[in-house]
Coordinates of C-alpha atoms in Angstrom, one line a residue:
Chain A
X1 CA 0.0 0.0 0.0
X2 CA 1.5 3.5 -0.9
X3 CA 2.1 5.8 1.7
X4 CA -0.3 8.5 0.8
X5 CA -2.9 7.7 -2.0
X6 CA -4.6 10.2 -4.4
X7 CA -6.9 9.7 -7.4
X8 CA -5.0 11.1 -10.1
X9 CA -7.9 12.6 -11.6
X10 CA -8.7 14.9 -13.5
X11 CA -11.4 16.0 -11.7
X12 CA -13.6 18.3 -13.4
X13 CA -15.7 20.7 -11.7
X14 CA -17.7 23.7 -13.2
X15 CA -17.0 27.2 -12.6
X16 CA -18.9 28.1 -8.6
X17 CA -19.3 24.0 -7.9
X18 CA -17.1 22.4 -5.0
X19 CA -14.4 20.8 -5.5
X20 CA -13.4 17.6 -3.0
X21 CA -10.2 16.2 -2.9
X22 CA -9.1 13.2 -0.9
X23 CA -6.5 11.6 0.0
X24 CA -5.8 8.7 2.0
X25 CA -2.5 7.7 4.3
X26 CA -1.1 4.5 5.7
X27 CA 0.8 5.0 9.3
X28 CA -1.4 5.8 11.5
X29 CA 1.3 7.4 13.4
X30 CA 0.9 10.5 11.0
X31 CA 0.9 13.8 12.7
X32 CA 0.3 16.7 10.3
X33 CA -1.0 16.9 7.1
X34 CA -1.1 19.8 4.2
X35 CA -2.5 20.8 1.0
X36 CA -0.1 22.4 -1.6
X37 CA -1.6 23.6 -5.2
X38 CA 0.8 23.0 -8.2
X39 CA 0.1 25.1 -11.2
X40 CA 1.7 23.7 -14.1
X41 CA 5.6 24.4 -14.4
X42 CA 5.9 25.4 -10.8
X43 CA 6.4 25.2 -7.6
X44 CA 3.9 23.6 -4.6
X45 CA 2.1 26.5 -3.0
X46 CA 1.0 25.4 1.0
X47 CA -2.9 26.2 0.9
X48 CA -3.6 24.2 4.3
X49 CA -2.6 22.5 7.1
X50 CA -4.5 20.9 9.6
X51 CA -3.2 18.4 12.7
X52 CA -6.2 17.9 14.5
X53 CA -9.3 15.5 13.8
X54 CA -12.0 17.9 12.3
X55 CA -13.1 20.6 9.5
X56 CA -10.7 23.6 9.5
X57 CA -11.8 26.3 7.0
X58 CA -9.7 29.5 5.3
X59 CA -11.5 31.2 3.0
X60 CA -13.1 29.2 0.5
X61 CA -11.3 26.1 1.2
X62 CA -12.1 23.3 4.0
X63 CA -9.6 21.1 5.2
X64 CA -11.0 17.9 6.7
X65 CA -9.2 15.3 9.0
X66 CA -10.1 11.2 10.0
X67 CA -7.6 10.1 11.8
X68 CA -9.8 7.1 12.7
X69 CA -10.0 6.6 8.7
X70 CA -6.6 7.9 7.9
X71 CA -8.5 10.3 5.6
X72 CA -8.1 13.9 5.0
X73 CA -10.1 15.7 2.2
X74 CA -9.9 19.5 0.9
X75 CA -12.9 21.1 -0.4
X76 CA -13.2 24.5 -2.7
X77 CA -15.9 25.9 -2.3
X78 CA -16.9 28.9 -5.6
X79 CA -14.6 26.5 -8.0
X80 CA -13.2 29.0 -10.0
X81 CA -11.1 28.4 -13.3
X82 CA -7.8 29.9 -11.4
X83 CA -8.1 26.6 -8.8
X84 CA -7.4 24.1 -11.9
X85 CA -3.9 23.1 -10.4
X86 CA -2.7 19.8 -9.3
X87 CA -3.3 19.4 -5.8
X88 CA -0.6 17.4 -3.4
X89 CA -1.8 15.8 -0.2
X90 CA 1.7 15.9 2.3
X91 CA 1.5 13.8 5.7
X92 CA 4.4 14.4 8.2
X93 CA 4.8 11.2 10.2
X94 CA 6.9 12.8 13.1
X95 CA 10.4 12.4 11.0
X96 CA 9.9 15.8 9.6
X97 CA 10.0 15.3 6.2
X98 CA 6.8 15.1 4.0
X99 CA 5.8 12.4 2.0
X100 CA 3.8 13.6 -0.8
X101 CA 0.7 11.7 -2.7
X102 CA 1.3 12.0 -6.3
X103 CA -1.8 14.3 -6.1
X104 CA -5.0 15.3 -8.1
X105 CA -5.5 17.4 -11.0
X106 CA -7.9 19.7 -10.7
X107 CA -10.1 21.1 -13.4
X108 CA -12.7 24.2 -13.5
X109 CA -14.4 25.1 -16.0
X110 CA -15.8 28.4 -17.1
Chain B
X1 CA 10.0 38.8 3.9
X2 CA 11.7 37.0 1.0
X3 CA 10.6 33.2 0.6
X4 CA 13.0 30.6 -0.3
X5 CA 15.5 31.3 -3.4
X6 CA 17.4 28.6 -5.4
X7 CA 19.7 29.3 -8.2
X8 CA 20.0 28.6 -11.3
X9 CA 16.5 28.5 -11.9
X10 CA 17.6 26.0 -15.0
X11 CA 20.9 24.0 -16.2
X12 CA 21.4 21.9 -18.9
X13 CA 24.5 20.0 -18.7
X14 CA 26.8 17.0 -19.7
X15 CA 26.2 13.1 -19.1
X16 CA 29.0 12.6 -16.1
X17 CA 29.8 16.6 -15.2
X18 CA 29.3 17.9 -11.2
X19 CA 26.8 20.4 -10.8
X20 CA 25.5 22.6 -7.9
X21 CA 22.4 23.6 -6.8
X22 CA 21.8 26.3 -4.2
X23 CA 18.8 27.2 -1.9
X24 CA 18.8 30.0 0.6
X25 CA 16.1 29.7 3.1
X26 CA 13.1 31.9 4.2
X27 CA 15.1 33.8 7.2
X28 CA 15.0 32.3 10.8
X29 CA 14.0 29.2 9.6
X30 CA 16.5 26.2 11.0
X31 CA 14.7 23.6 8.7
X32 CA 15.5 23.3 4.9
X33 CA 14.4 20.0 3.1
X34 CA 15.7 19.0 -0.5
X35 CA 13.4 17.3 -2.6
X36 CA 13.1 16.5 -6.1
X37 CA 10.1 15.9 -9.0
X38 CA 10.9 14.0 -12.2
X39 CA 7.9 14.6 -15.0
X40 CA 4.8 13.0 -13.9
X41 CA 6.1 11.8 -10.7
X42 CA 5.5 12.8 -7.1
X43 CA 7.4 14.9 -5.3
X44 CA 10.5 12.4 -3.5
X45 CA 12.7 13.7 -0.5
X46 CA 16.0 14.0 -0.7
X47 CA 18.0 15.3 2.5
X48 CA 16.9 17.2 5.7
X49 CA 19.1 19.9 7.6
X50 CA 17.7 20.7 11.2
X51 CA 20.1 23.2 12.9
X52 CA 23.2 22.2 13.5
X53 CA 22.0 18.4 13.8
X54 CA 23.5 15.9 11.5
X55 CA 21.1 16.4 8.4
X56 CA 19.0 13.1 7.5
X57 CA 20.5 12.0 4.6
X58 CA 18.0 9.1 3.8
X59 CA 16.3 9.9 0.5
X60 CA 19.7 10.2 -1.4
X61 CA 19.4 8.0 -4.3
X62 CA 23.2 7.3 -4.6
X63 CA 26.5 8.4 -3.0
X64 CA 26.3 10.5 -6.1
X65 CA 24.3 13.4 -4.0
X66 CA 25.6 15.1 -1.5
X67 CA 24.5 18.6 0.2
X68 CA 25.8 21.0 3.1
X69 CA 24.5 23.7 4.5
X70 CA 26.8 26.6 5.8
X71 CA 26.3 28.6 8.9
X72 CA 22.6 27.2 9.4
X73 CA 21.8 28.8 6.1
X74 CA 22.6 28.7 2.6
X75 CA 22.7 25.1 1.6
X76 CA 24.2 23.5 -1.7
X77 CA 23.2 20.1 -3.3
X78 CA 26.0 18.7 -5.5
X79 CA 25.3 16.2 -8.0
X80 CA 28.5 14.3 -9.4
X81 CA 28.9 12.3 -12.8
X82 CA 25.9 13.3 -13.7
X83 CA 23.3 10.5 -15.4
X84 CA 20.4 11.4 -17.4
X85 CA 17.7 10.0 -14.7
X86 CA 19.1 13.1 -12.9
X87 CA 17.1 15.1 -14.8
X88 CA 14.2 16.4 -12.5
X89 CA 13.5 19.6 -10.7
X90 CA 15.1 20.2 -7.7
X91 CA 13.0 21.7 -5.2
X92 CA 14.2 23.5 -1.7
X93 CA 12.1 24.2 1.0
X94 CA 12.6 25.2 4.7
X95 CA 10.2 25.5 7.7
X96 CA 10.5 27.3 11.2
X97 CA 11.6 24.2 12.4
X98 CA 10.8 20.3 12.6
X99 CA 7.1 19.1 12.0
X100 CA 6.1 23.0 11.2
X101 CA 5.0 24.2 7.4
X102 CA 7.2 23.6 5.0
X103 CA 7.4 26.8 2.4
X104 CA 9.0 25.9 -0.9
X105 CA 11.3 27.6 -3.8
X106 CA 10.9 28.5 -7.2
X107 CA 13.2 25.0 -8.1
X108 CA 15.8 24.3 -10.2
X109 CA 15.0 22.4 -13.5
X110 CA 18.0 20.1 -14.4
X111 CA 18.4 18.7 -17.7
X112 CA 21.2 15.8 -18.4
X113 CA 22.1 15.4 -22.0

């Protein structure tokens, strides 16, 4: 079983439609967990974090955590064409590093 | 402030020549994390520099990679006899320390002919 799991996607939302993103993760000793958007050619952008079983919102996005279910999900609310990035799920496991899903490719349409 | 700079932003170079990669962390922040991203692939650590704590060397792919980090700042990956599965973008990041958010540069996009 990978470490962190993403659908690859595309997922294809229109323009004002939420967007939900999931990821899954496999030690359950994981501590931390963030969202980064990658827009094509560059670099991963932190969007959220979230540490803490629950929904944690910023704006129009909601981070969501299960430890229980080793799940953590990011919604976008008001999709907007700007959002269509790839989005990378990151899970600290207490070592400090990151280990990175492969992420999701979001899509909005106009 | 300034976020994290790395330099050259690109370099193309030779099958089996050294290069150097540089990253100079958001200021005050005593992690910095080396990772890289080959086309279509996820994003793989590399090496970890906490303070003045022996870095964690454990995603180097080969005794190829090396990287050091000078006065708790600046920090340099070199890449020896370069091979073509080099060719990735190097990406630098640093945090205000261990288990905190981790804040990413622009990368360096090597090429390996």
């Amino acid at each position: 079983q990978k470490e962190v799991e993403q659908n690859s996607g595309p997922l294809s939302v229109p323009e004002g439609a939420i967007a939900s993103l999931n990821c899954t993760y496999s030690d359950r000793v994981s501590q931390s967990f963030f969202w980064y958007r990658q827009y094509s050619g560059k670099s991963p952008e932190l969007i959220m974090s979230i540490y803490s079983n629950g929904d944690k919102e910023d704006g129009r996005f909601t981070a969501q955590l299960n430890k229980a279910s080793q799940y953590v999900s990011l919604l976008i609310r008001d999709s907007q064409p700007s959002d269509s990035a790839t989005y990378l799920c990151a899970v600290n496991r207490g070592y400090s590093t990151l280990t990175f899903g492969k992420g999701t490719m979001l899509l909005v349409s106009p | 402030g300034a976020g994290v700079s790395q330099s050259p932003s690109n370099k193309v170079t030779e099958k089996g020549k050294d290069v150097e990669l540089r990253c100079d962390p958001i200021s005050g922040h005593t992690a910095l994390y080396w990772y890289r991203q080959s086309l279509g692939q996820g994003l793989e650590f590399l090496i970890y520099f906490q303070g003045n704590s022996a870095p964690d060397k454990s995603g180097l792919p080969s005794d190829r990679f090396s990287a050091e980090r000078t006065g708790g700042s600046v920090s340099t990956l070199t890449i020896q006899r370069t091979q073509q599965e080099d060719s990735a973008v190097y990406l630098c990041a640093s945090s205000r320390g261990p288990n905190n958010e981790q804040f990413f540069g622009p990368g360096t996009r090597l090429t390996v002919l």
